[in-house]
XYZ file of C-alpha atoms in Angstrom:
785
model
C 8.389 -18.689 -52.162
C 8.303 -22.370 -52.722
C 8.031 -23.282 -49.199
C 5.019 -21.270 -49.175
C 3.463 -23.297 -52.030
C 4.381 -26.535 -50.414
C 2.181 -25.151 -47.186
C -0.594 -24.420 -49.450
C -0.632 -27.798 -51.405
C -0.130 -29.726 -48.145
C -3.019 -28.032 -46.448
C -5.246 -28.842 -49.887
C -4.170 -32.664 -49.507
C -5.277 -32.769 -45.902
C -8.576 -31.114 -46.723
C -9.377 -33.786 -49.501
C -7.754 -36.722 -47.717
C -9.953 -38.826 -45.566
C -9.823 -37.680 -41.818
C -7.409 -39.903 -39.436
C -7.969 -41.283 -36.238
C -7.342 -38.168 -33.921
C -4.142 -40.149 -32.565
C -2.752 -40.922 -36.137
C -3.341 -37.500 -37.003
C -1.630 -35.856 -34.039
C 1.574 -38.068 -34.364
C 1.705 -37.430 -38.222
C 1.826 -33.636 -37.277
C 4.597 -34.423 -34.662
C 6.668 -36.405 -37.038
C 5.999 -33.992 -39.631
C 8.134 -31.550 -37.526
C 10.775 -34.057 -36.496
C 11.455 -35.161 -39.988
C 11.811 -31.454 -40.995
C 15.326 -31.540 -38.614
C 16.373 -34.555 -39.612
C 15.846 -34.052 -43.751
C 16.303 -30.027 -43.760
C 19.860 -28.589 -44.146
C 18.957 -25.164 -44.345
C 19.387 -23.688 -40.680
C 19.026 -19.884 -41.912
C 15.384 -20.050 -43.253
C 13.116 -18.565 -40.830
C 10.485 -20.581 -39.265
C 7.645 -18.823 -40.963
C 9.047 -20.058 -44.010
C 8.015 -23.547 -42.848
C 5.214 -25.686 -41.629
C 6.377 -26.189 -38.442
C 3.945 -23.309 -37.317
C 0.859 -24.910 -38.728
C 1.862 -28.501 -37.870
C 1.911 -27.017 -34.126
C -1.286 -25.549 -34.496
C -2.800 -28.546 -35.957
C -1.762 -30.269 -32.898
C -3.042 -28.251 -30.595
C -6.504 -28.125 -32.279
C -6.362 -31.799 -31.941
C -5.691 -31.899 -28.393
C -8.627 -29.457 -27.659
C -11.111 -31.335 -29.946
C -10.109 -34.240 -28.196
C -10.876 -32.700 -24.478
C -14.142 -31.605 -25.809
C -15.102 -34.870 -26.705
C -14.296 -36.553 -23.555
C -15.834 -36.384 -19.805
C -14.134 -33.773 -17.714
C -10.697 -34.535 -16.478
C -10.022 -37.512 -18.496
C -6.610 -37.943 -20.577
C -6.878 -38.904 -24.145
C -4.686 -41.001 -26.041
C -3.101 -37.485 -28.155
C -2.710 -36.042 -24.244
C -1.354 -39.617 -23.344
C 1.243 -39.422 -26.444
C 2.228 -35.912 -25.792
C 3.462 -36.637 -22.018
C 4.638 -40.184 -22.913
C 7.072 -39.073 -25.659
C 8.133 -35.946 -23.700
C 7.105 -33.573 -26.786
C 7.198 -30.551 -24.665
C 10.756 -31.259 -23.367
C 11.782 -31.593 -27.122
C 9.972 -28.522 -28.279
C 11.896 -26.608 -25.324
C 15.197 -28.095 -26.871
C 13.994 -26.449 -30.370
C 13.176 -23.133 -28.756
C 16.196 -22.717 -26.700
C 18.426 -23.275 -29.960
C 16.198 -21.215 -31.831
C 16.547 -23.084 -34.874
C 15.264 -22.622 -37.427
C 15.365 -18.819 -36.586
C 11.912 -17.630 -34.710
C 11.269 -21.274 -33.212
C 11.546 -19.920 -29.956
C 8.982 -17.786 -30.639
C 6.883 -20.652 -31.710
C 7.517 -22.508 -28.811
C 6.660 -20.112 -26.358
C 3.064 -19.559 -28.079
C 2.536 -23.384 -28.326
C 3.193 -23.645 -24.272
C 0.752 -20.549 -23.863
C -2.011 -21.703 -25.904
C -1.780 -25.424 -24.354
C -1.760 -24.010 -21.077
C -4.547 -21.658 -21.660
C -7.186 -23.646 -23.402
C -6.897 -27.390 -21.975
C -9.139 -27.194 -19.296
C -7.387 -30.119 -17.438
C -4.645 -29.555 -14.937
C -1.139 -30.252 -17.013
C 1.240 -28.415 -14.626
C 1.135 -31.713 -12.168
C 2.770 -33.762 -14.692
C 6.508 -34.509 -14.475
C 6.679 -34.075 -18.320
C 4.933 -30.399 -18.138
C 6.465 -28.725 -15.203
C 9.490 -29.688 -15.797
C 10.077 -28.174 -19.411
C 8.115 -25.346 -18.428
C 10.184 -24.806 -15.691
C 13.305 -24.652 -17.941
C 11.365 -22.543 -20.681
C 11.035 -20.016 -17.579
C 14.878 -19.544 -17.227
C 14.849 -18.739 -21.299
C 12.575 -15.857 -20.543
C 13.687 -12.217 -19.645
C 17.312 -12.658 -20.558
C 17.647 -10.086 -23.458
C 15.772 -7.070 -23.159
C 14.032 -5.887 -25.941
C 14.298 -9.332 -27.272
C 11.747 -10.064 -30.550
C 10.155 -12.704 -28.381
C 9.447 -10.395 -25.204
C 5.795 -10.503 -25.962
C 5.535 -14.345 -26.335
C 7.300 -14.486 -22.960
C 5.349 -12.363 -20.967
C 1.905 -13.958 -22.289
C 3.872 -17.341 -21.304
C 4.914 -15.985 -17.947
C 1.683 -14.849 -17.051
C -0.423 -18.129 -17.959
C 1.674 -19.782 -15.865
C 1.209 -17.561 -12.841
C -2.610 -17.651 -13.739
C -2.244 -21.455 -13.174
C -0.483 -21.067 -10.007
C -3.249 -18.917 -8.906
C -5.965 -21.295 -9.431
C -3.780 -24.100 -7.918
C -1.152 -22.619 -5.349
C -0.109 -25.523 -4.225
C 1.828 -26.245 -7.915
C 4.382 -23.152 -6.702
C 6.226 -25.609 -5.149
C 7.319 -27.422 -8.629
C 8.810 -24.164 -9.141
C 10.936 -23.663 -6.190
C 14.102 -24.958 -7.185
C 17.223 -25.739 -5.524
C 19.808 -23.198 -5.917
C 22.996 -24.275 -7.777
C 26.598 -23.243 -6.289
C 27.331 -19.624 -8.206
C 30.921 -21.132 -8.707
C 30.200 -24.344 -10.266
C 27.047 -23.054 -12.131
C 29.393 -20.198 -13.713
C 31.969 -22.864 -14.873
C 29.082 -24.966 -16.393
C 28.301 -21.876 -18.301
C 31.639 -21.046 -19.557
C 31.973 -24.875 -20.635
C 29.010 -24.798 -22.268
C 29.813 -21.619 -24.298
C 33.245 -23.008 -25.389
C 31.530 -26.218 -26.273
C 28.920 -24.063 -28.249
C 32.020 -22.101 -29.808
C 33.862 -25.180 -30.669
C 30.905 -26.789 -32.733
C 30.101 -23.679 -34.434
C 34.159 -23.611 -35.936
C 33.819 -26.984 -36.792
C 30.376 -26.420 -38.471
C 32.043 -23.579 -40.620
C 35.256 -25.919 -41.202
C 32.878 -28.309 -42.797
C 33.211 -28.888 -46.579
C 29.592 -29.995 -47.284
C 26.470 -29.568 -44.879
C 27.528 -26.741 -42.657
C 24.687 -27.729 -40.380
C 25.349 -31.181 -39.924
C 27.041 -30.769 -36.299
C 24.253 -28.752 -34.877
C 21.513 -30.630 -36.702
C 23.047 -33.948 -35.276
C 22.558 -32.651 -31.841
C 19.053 -31.643 -32.110
C 17.878 -34.761 -34.214
C 19.585 -36.655 -31.398
C 16.752 -35.349 -29.070
C 14.184 -36.199 -31.421
C 14.756 -39.811 -31.587
C 11.517 -41.822 -30.335
C 12.396 -43.153 -26.696
C 12.251 -46.830 -25.846
C 9.063 -48.289 -24.099
C 11.671 -48.797 -20.827
C 12.852 -45.014 -21.132
C 9.147 -43.600 -21.303
C 7.649 -45.274 -18.609
C 6.314 -42.048 -17.557
C 3.078 -41.644 -18.534
C 2.610 -38.198 -17.079
C 0.124 -39.721 -14.003
C 2.767 -38.682 -11.487
C 2.185 -39.412 -7.987
C 1.685 -36.387 -5.566
C 2.287 -37.935 -2.331
C 3.664 -35.634 0.366
C 4.833 -31.994 -0.361
C 4.887 -31.356 -4.229
C 8.366 -29.759 -3.967
C 10.647 -29.648 -7.248
C 13.837 -31.168 -5.082
C 13.425 -34.423 -6.394
C 12.997 -33.539 -9.867
C 15.930 -30.877 -9.743
C 18.069 -33.522 -8.371
C 17.631 -35.700 -11.458
C 18.042 -32.516 -13.552
C 21.281 -31.934 -11.713
C 22.058 -35.290 -11.800
C 21.737 -35.183 -15.806
C 24.030 -32.270 -15.971
C 26.839 -33.496 -13.866
C 26.896 -36.438 -16.194
C 27.318 -34.193 -18.922
C 30.041 -32.206 -17.588
C 33.915 -33.102 -18.393
C 35.707 -34.797 -15.705
C 38.050 -31.646 -15.016
C 34.860 -30.128 -13.195
C 35.764 -32.455 -10.145
C 39.229 -30.837 -10.076
C 37.911 -27.301 -9.414
C 38.379 -26.214 -5.860
C 34.711 -25.789 -4.825
C 33.887 -25.442 -1.294
C 31.558 -28.269 0.117
C 28.020 -27.415 1.212
C 29.307 -27.499 4.774
C 31.633 -24.569 4.162
C 29.232 -22.258 2.771
C 27.498 -19.592 4.962
C 24.834 -21.081 7.110
C 22.273 -18.398 6.177
C 22.671 -18.649 2.498
C 19.545 -19.035 0.226
C 19.034 -22.658 -1.234
C 16.346 -21.765 -3.627
C 15.445 -20.302 -6.706
C 12.306 -18.691 -7.687
C 12.974 -18.493 -11.695
C 9.420 -17.423 -12.410
C 10.072 -14.268 -10.471
C 13.102 -13.803 -11.539
C 12.222 -13.604 -15.411
C 9.351 -11.507 -14.594
C 11.448 -9.091 -12.709
C 13.988 -8.953 -15.651
C 10.837 -7.900 -17.867
C 9.864 -5.357 -15.612
C 12.886 -3.570 -17.084
C 11.631 -3.815 -20.401
C 11.470 -0.250 -22.307
C 7.936 -1.381 -23.844
C 5.481 -0.308 -21.292
C 2.915 -3.135 -21.976
C 5.556 -5.738 -21.199
C 6.344 -3.935 -17.799
C 2.535 -3.827 -16.627
C 2.254 -7.539 -17.394
C 4.938 -8.466 -15.758
C 3.835 -6.347 -12.523
C 0.448 -8.233 -12.920
C 2.190 -11.610 -12.998
C 4.511 -10.545 -9.677
C 1.137 -9.172 -8.211
C -0.246 -13.141 -8.706
C 2.797 -14.654 -7.441
C 3.134 -12.906 -4.016
C -0.678 -13.502 -3.519
C 0.021 -17.115 -3.108
C -0.830 -18.669 0.420
C 1.831 -21.377 0.181
C 4.326 -20.051 2.768
C 7.654 -21.625 1.230
C 6.902 -19.645 -2.052
C 6.265 -16.297 0.059
C 9.975 -16.989 2.045
C 11.457 -17.877 -1.356
C 10.040 -14.660 -2.725
C 11.072 -12.504 -0.168
C 14.534 -13.741 0.307
C 15.889 -15.371 -2.535
C 14.672 -12.993 -5.274
C 15.251 -9.366 -6.056
C 11.761 -8.229 -5.388
C 12.118 -5.995 -2.594
C 15.277 -4.538 -4.181
C 13.038 -3.737 -7.152
C 10.363 -1.966 -5.111
C 12.259 -0.084 -3.422
C 15.001 1.179 -6.058
C 12.143 2.147 -8.412
C 10.698 4.311 -5.456
C 14.038 6.076 -4.638
C 14.570 6.744 -8.691
C 11.096 8.406 -8.978
C 11.565 10.423 -5.767
C 14.912 11.603 -6.564
C 13.955 12.279 -10.125
C 11.269 15.049 -8.691
C 12.096 18.802 -8.655
C 13.518 20.027 -5.335
C 10.657 22.534 -5.215
C 7.111 22.052 -6.099
C 4.254 23.755 -5.259
C 2.255 21.910 -2.223
C -0.765 22.372 -3.975
C -0.137 20.848 -7.362
C 1.026 17.601 -5.169
C -1.884 17.696 -3.057
C -4.347 18.207 -6.227
C -2.842 16.209 -8.764
C -5.240 13.611 -9.957
C -5.694 10.209 -8.767
C -2.848 7.823 -10.366
C -3.208 4.300 -10.265
C -0.735 1.679 -11.578
C -0.510 0.651 -15.050
C -2.386 3.542 -16.347
C 0.067 5.935 -16.361
C -0.366 7.443 -19.933
C 0.092 11.178 -19.013
C 0.510 13.597 -21.748
C 1.778 16.703 -21.131
C 1.064 18.412 -24.609
C -2.707 17.648 -23.810
C -2.917 18.442 -20.010
C -3.971 21.992 -19.471
C -3.245 21.964 -16.027
C 0.691 20.947 -16.360
C 3.410 22.243 -14.030
C 6.621 21.610 -13.891
C 7.582 18.154 -12.530
C 3.937 16.617 -13.158
C 5.439 13.762 -15.500
C 8.077 13.091 -12.625
C 5.413 12.961 -9.817
C 2.627 10.960 -11.756
C 5.355 8.103 -12.357
C 6.141 8.503 -8.328
C 2.459 7.867 -7.437
C 1.833 5.375 -9.837
C 4.617 3.144 -8.661
C 3.733 4.014 -5.215
C 0.313 2.772 -5.854
C 2.075 -0.647 -7.220
C 3.756 -1.247 -4.303
C 0.703 -0.289 -2.201
C -1.522 -2.811 -3.807
C 1.296 -5.503 -4.249
C 1.546 -5.567 -0.384
C -1.906 -5.221 -0.008
C -2.645 -8.403 -2.005
C 0.440 -10.258 -0.966
C 0.514 -13.360 1.879
C 0.553 -12.098 5.249
C 4.819 -12.933 5.874
C 5.414 -11.879 2.561
C 3.504 -8.219 3.201
C 5.211 -7.659 6.433
C 8.837 -8.135 4.925
C 8.057 -6.119 1.679
C 6.634 -3.435 3.624
C 9.593 -3.291 6.344
C 12.119 -3.248 3.546
C 10.485 -0.342 2.005
C 10.351 1.294 5.534
C 14.204 0.538 5.760
C 15.472 1.212 1.914
C 13.270 4.052 1.039
C 11.735 6.143 4.085
C 14.217 6.327 6.202
C 17.476 6.215 3.390
C 15.760 8.417 1.322
C 12.657 10.490 2.870
C 13.998 10.973 6.189
C 16.840 13.210 5.572
C 15.005 15.173 2.950
C 11.929 15.775 5.849
C 15.148 16.515 8.513
C 16.689 18.948 6.460
C 16.826 22.825 7.351
C 15.844 24.240 3.882
C 12.152 25.656 4.260
C 11.475 24.943 0.459
C 12.926 21.629 0.794
C 10.776 20.619 4.107
C 7.542 22.232 2.657
C 7.790 19.794 -0.375
C 8.975 16.562 0.998
C 6.181 17.247 3.726
C 3.614 17.877 1.019
C 5.118 14.708 -0.793
C 4.822 12.469 2.860
C 1.208 13.697 3.291
C 0.391 12.657 -0.522
C 1.739 9.332 0.480
C 0.009 9.143 3.557
C -3.504 9.656 1.963
C -2.389 7.194 -0.892
C -1.393 4.041 1.037
C -4.341 1.649 1.598
C -2.437 -1.678 2.612
C -2.145 -2.361 6.330
C 1.184 -3.729 6.562
C 2.602 -0.787 4.305
C 0.413 1.778 6.569
C 1.654 0.228 9.601
C 5.406 0.648 8.288
C 4.778 4.236 7.179
C 3.035 4.971 10.744
C 6.259 3.508 12.518
C 8.518 5.407 10.452
C 6.875 8.962 11.038
C 5.992 8.022 15.045
C 8.576 5.620 15.976
C 7.448 2.625 17.872
C 7.364 4.061 21.580
C 4.526 3.320 23.620
C 5.390 4.825 27.160
C 4.376 7.898 28.232
C 6.272 10.806 27.366
C 8.387 13.134 29.495
C 9.335 16.660 28.503
C 12.873 15.340 28.968
C 12.398 12.772 26.346
C 10.367 14.203 23.609
C 13.321 14.037 21.343
C 13.725 10.212 21.784
C 12.433 9.765 18.457
C 13.808 12.328 16.037
C 11.669 12.481 13.096
C 8.592 12.532 15.048
C 10.200 15.359 17.122
C 11.097 17.348 14.221
C 7.504 17.025 12.652
C 5.738 18.154 15.476
C 8.040 21.086 16.010
C 7.210 21.901 12.099
C 3.710 22.391 13.422
C 4.563 25.583 15.030
C 7.220 26.603 12.242
C 7.901 30.344 11.927
C 7.052 29.694 8.235
C 3.002 29.310 8.240
C 3.077 26.855 5.022
C 4.985 24.546 6.672
C 3.130 24.957 9.778
C -0.095 24.436 7.670
C 1.164 21.492 5.529
C 2.740 19.603 8.222
C -0.762 19.744 10.536
C -2.695 18.743 7.516
C -0.434 15.701 7.147
C -1.151 14.991 10.785
C -4.712 15.491 10.317
C -4.886 12.887 7.584
C -2.884 10.428 9.673
C -5.383 10.552 12.357
C -7.882 9.458 9.809
C -6.151 5.987 9.135
C -7.198 3.039 10.603
C -4.260 2.371 13.085
C -4.522 2.373 16.790
C -0.910 3.215 17.086
C -1.626 6.550 15.649
C -3.715 8.025 18.482
C -2.165 6.140 20.913
C 1.301 7.438 20.540
C -0.032 11.202 19.720
C -2.038 11.311 22.497
C -3.458 8.384 24.425
C -0.118 6.951 25.952
C -0.213 10.302 28.245
C -3.919 10.252 29.496
C -4.180 6.185 30.112
C -3.424 7.290 34.246
C -5.589 10.249 34.258
C -3.283 12.127 36.349
C -4.301 15.334 34.630
C -7.247 15.092 37.139
C -7.274 16.065 41.048
C -8.970 13.226 42.755
C -10.678 13.925 46.004
C -12.501 11.218 47.407
C -15.571 12.005 48.686
C -16.704 12.278 52.534
C -19.391 13.518 54.140
C -18.196 16.914 55.044
C -17.176 17.831 51.484
C -19.662 16.321 49.240
C -18.902 16.551 45.555
C -22.747 17.502 44.649
C -24.253 20.622 46.211
C -27.631 21.908 45.917
C -27.150 23.786 42.613
C -26.269 20.904 40.716
C -22.535 22.025 40.615
C -19.256 19.880 41.515
C -17.369 21.743 44.347
C -14.425 23.637 42.660
C -15.694 23.674 39.300
C -16.458 27.042 37.882
C -20.243 27.600 37.283
C -20.053 29.430 33.931
C -23.328 30.750 33.482
C -22.537 32.707 36.700
C -19.227 33.710 35.908
C -19.300 37.491 34.747
C -17.330 36.465 31.280
C -20.689 34.708 30.413
C -23.532 36.543 31.835
C -25.102 38.284 29.128
C -26.240 35.368 26.762
C -29.277 35.874 24.063
C -31.613 33.420 23.541
C -30.247 32.608 20.069
C -26.809 31.236 22.033
C -28.830 28.533 24.069
C -29.842 25.215 22.787
C -33.167 25.241 21.519
C -36.332 23.027 22.820
C -35.716 20.067 20.545
C -31.925 19.890 21.735
C -32.902 19.846 25.110
C -35.624 17.219 24.923
C -32.795 15.119 23.397
C -30.697 15.553 26.300
C -30.996 14.013 29.690
C -33.234 15.540 32.103
C -31.720 17.819 34.982
C -31.395 16.334 37.961
C -29.923 17.415 41.449
C -26.619 15.507 40.858
C -24.435 17.158 38.376
C -22.643 14.100 37.594
C -24.289 10.692 36.370
C -23.742 7.403 37.865
C -21.076 6.320 35.204
C -19.165 9.362 35.499
C -20.558 11.693 32.421
C -20.926 15.024 32.752
C -24.685 16.264 31.685
C -24.270 16.854 27.866
C -26.588 20.026 27.776
C -24.490 21.657 30.665
C -21.294 20.897 28.490
C -22.911 21.707 24.997
C -24.071 25.348 27.001
C -20.491 25.439 28.638
C -18.746 25.351 24.528
C -21.706 27.825 23.365
C -21.444 30.347 25.858
C -17.601 30.446 26.173
C -17.420 33.242 23.493
C -19.095 36.660 24.763
C -22.086 37.963 23.213
C -20.272 41.143 21.774
C -17.656 38.771 20.142
C -20.140 36.695 18.025
C -21.505 37.793 14.712
C -22.676 34.097 13.456
C -26.548 35.036 14.510
C -26.081 38.280 12.110
C -25.755 35.694 9.030
C -28.256 33.129 8.487
C -27.156 29.220 7.916
C -24.257 29.764 10.355
C -25.963 28.195 13.476
C -24.713 25.822 15.870
C -26.956 23.297 14.384
C -25.308 23.132 11.080
C -22.191 21.363 12.726
C -24.553 18.619 13.945
C -24.830 16.584 10.851
C -21.352 17.156 9.840
C -20.056 15.572 13.514
C -22.639 12.964 13.247
C -21.135 11.440 9.819
C -17.604 12.188 10.777
C -18.081 10.549 14.304
C -19.893 7.420 12.545
C -16.368 7.207 10.367
C -14.205 7.273 13.356
C -16.440 4.476 15.006
C -16.368 2.327 12.037
C -12.558 1.872 12.228
C -12.181 2.122 16.213
C -14.514 -0.614 17.063
C -11.947 -3.442 16.515
C -9.564 -1.516 19.243
C -11.814 -2.710 21.873
C -11.593 -0.002 23.999
C -13.089 0.606 27.403
C -16.842 2.656 27.595
C -15.695 4.243 30.677
C -12.942 5.904 32.246
C -9.926 3.976 34.336
C -11.457 4.230 37.566
C -9.419 6.486 40.017
C -8.576 3.607 42.171
C -6.588 1.998 39.740
C -4.736 5.178 38.375
C -1.562 6.410 39.205
C -2.542 9.854 39.890
C 0.922 10.782 41.826
C 2.574 10.647 38.470
C 3.877 14.005 37.046
C 1.308 14.774 33.986
C 2.721 15.924 30.631
C 0.300 16.047 27.738
C 2.648 14.871 25.431
C 4.567 16.891 22.649
C 1.642 16.858 20.204
C -0.939 18.172 22.165
C 1.635 20.628 23.710
C 2.138 22.614 20.234
C -1.592 22.383 19.592
C -2.360 23.949 22.624
C -0.027 26.314 22.463
C -0.945 27.175 18.841
C -4.627 27.390 20.320
C -3.380 30.014 22.708
C -2.080 32.599 19.977
C -5.374 32.089 18.073
C -5.940 35.772 18.195
C -2.486 36.491 16.762
C -2.224 34.091 14.027
C -3.105 33.830 10.335
C -6.694 32.593 9.428
C -5.374 29.619 7.565
C -3.324 28.537 10.387
C -6.242 28.748 12.737
C -8.462 26.807 10.770
C -6.077 23.868 10.547
C -5.091 24.041 13.847
C -8.921 23.682 15.139
C -9.376 20.898 12.547
C -6.831 18.788 14.056
C -8.223 19.322 17.529
C -11.607 18.571 16.168
C -10.433 15.569 14.636
C -8.554 14.368 18.156
C -12.217 15.234 20.042
C -13.729 12.732 17.539
C -12.265 9.626 19.225
C -14.327 7.238 20.957
C -12.176 6.957 24.029
C -13.345 8.048 27.336
C -9.762 9.882 28.257
C -9.648 11.660 25.017
C -13.650 12.576 25.669
C -12.828 13.485 29.360
C -9.740 15.684 28.560
C -10.724 17.329 25.545
C -15.036 17.838 25.843
C -15.452 18.078 29.388
C -15.294 21.299 30.621
C -15.782 20.286 34.611
C -13.076 17.886 35.509
C -10.639 18.978 38.337
C -7.550 19.420 36.679
C -4.560 18.630 38.919
C -2.124 21.772 39.590
C -0.107 22.835 36.946
C -2.290 21.104 34.135
C -4.184 22.541 31.399
C -7.073 21.047 28.854
C -8.357 22.110 25.642
C -11.428 23.911 27.456
C -9.046 25.776 29.986
C -6.880 26.918 26.977
C -10.005 28.435 25.176
C -11.032 30.051 28.615
C -7.779 31.899 29.016
C -7.999 33.070 25.090
C -11.500 34.405 26.010
C -10.481 36.492 28.948
C -7.522 37.700 26.735
C -10.113 38.818 24.043
C -12.154 40.683 26.522
C -9.690 42.932 27.467
C -8.665 43.673 23.888
C -12.183 44.244 22.843
C -12.211 47.253 24.913
C -8.998 48.751 23.041
C -10.855 48.570 19.736
C -13.625 50.871 18.424
C -16.684 49.846 16.709
C -15.375 46.049 17.056
C -18.944 44.421 16.784
C -19.519 46.200 13.074
C -15.935 45.426 11.810
C -16.147 41.831 13.231
C -19.489 41.337 10.974
C -17.927 43.085 8.199
C -14.941 40.389 8.387
C -17.399 37.586 8.563
C -18.868 38.410 5.343
C -15.843 39.197 3.772
C -14.600 35.984 4.731
C -17.970 34.249 3.213
C -17.592 36.200 0.192
C -20.468 38.485 0.580
C -18.498 41.676 1.278
C -15.695 43.072 -1.312
C -12.148 42.972 -0.295
C -11.388 46.514 -1.005
C -11.936 48.241 2.167
C -8.818 47.981 4.657
C -9.906 46.812 8.058
C -7.766 47.337 11.145
C -7.236 44.462 13.306
C -8.189 41.733 10.916
C -6.046 39.070 12.262
C -7.505 39.474 15.677
C -10.890 39.585 14.293
C -10.527 36.503 11.957
C -9.250 34.489 14.996
C -12.421 35.623 16.943
C -14.377 34.205 14.273
C -12.487 30.818 14.442
C -13.076 30.714 17.906
C -16.638 31.022 17.958
C -16.970 28.277 15.164
C -14.502 26.159 16.890
C -16.667 26.220 20.270
C -19.710 25.369 18.118
C -18.178 22.544 16.715
C -16.656 21.077 19.899
C -20.435 21.285 21.310
C -21.670 19.538 18.098
C -18.995 16.871 18.705
C -20.051 16.636 22.381
C -23.763 15.932 21.785
C -23.043 13.537 18.980
C -21.072 11.560 21.218
C -23.001 11.709 24.050
C -26.183 10.578 22.064
C -24.264 7.735 20.138
C -23.287 6.410 23.458
C -26.720 6.425 24.998
C -28.357 4.634 21.630
C -28.391 0.879 21.653
């Protein structure tokens, strides 16, 4: 009560007294703080019961006022005094001792406000960055400490200042102390503190005199000779902290007892050669605070780490990844959150849970009307995954690669792979759904690359049938596309579909392109006078004339292209193949549209299901694919036959083999499986590579013996369909009824025979229209300048 009255009285006197020059006023407030330690003997009174907070606030206001009154960048006498007399060093000592109780909070707050409100750069001064570095070491030492809030605010303002001037981070990379010597010094320090405490307790009067004398000794005014540094340090060469730290180490060593030298400490030459030699205490303190039970502190600490990883300084990036526990933090938390998920979860719940952003993880199960078992754990996992992704996205390039590789090795391979390789169907389904969600969520280039390498491996040489199991996880996932469980097949196919839409050339090359590079799926016949490729009716020798084939003779007018589409196509010429090797697009489009026989078609009975409905969607998707494929510099035309190794045995690759096998069974598979298979194949057809276009969308290529293409697979399916149609009475009415049911236009009460076959026919018809639209859009894009 008395101290509060004194404070009020002091404010009244200051208000009535004539104003002093700023420097005198500043010195007055600082001396008022130092006199407190010299004159006061009560160590137990909290700092809030003293005038210290008020004096510190006044000092800060004076510094801000002084800066506002001067030109930008000019240092005033008050700031010179603060730097010259090492006031920040003294405040650090008081904060470390926390004398009086709560002083550490006041010191942290003063540092934070000083760095945040003063516009001129302070950190380059040795008498600023040195005490700042020391104060950083005190942060995060104790979790749930009463100073946690002030600690994180102080650390974040330091991070923000480093973001403004990244080169300053070199001041905060310290030479790492020898762990044996460091632990010994801590032990000696704790013993000395205990001895001092015992002596102070034994004193008859002034129990705080020993402690106070040690502090007041720091408060004596330095002589002119000892205070030669004005704060204007020269920043010659790299502004590293080695010189400063060597000085500090020398001072610390001088304070140690002589018995330290008697320790059997290995010399530096005896230490391991690869041992890290730097400390990044700013990162270490933030990492400690990420373990706080207070969510707000954790978010702030994560923000600080994100600022630090984005600094462009190579030395800081290397120190951050090699000498701190940041990599371990990312992977350990991913592992903890992943293992906290239920063993069995509905894939639909995993896929449809709302988008999660890190730092906004404020889920309340009581207020959620769409809650499901494990939602809380799933949101926590996805939230931390988003943080890892954003951190790596913002990180300096080499740091990003190192962090992403660590996530792959310590989380993907160690934790996720065993779950994906298990034999339990429930476990496979859940882990694949989580992998699918992870693929959708990852956006950083480095983490995406490591995710792809984890799923597909890094192989780029052509596949062989005997070597498809060279990368076990890739082989297992592709096999799951043709799993006995339809749910697992659908989920794995969906995962590959999302993977194909990611902007990485390695995905499509590893899955498809590496097997098409040599074009050995074709049978090349050199042109000669006796055996011309071009004949009078425009057909290539040996190619199937689909319009004369008995499978495709009965064509209704609605099946052919309209006049508008034909006018957009190139004019018909006697040559079936253009000089650039492209088959005329109208023939390709008609080939796909005419594949399904008229009696097996039902779309023309329902409005809005024509071929043209696919054009707009195909154009949009193709534009999206071209957007990220442009930088891969793919050729515009196929590789010439003269440069191809046509004699090499052709294998379409494990991925296309499974898809073609699935496509061949389209009449006997569930409707949902067929939709997913055709969806993946249409995505593959979208890629603007000439070999993919030729192999998947050109019906007129001469296939080598024993090879199959997408078109040839569909032709075989249609041949099987025409035989089976004859055995089903009232086939066309039933087909139309199934289509209406799928569109929701007909009740599902009536039981229809052969529903799986009929649904397969409908998917086949729609898929052929989609392929025709893709072929037309790709041709139109290639001819448009």
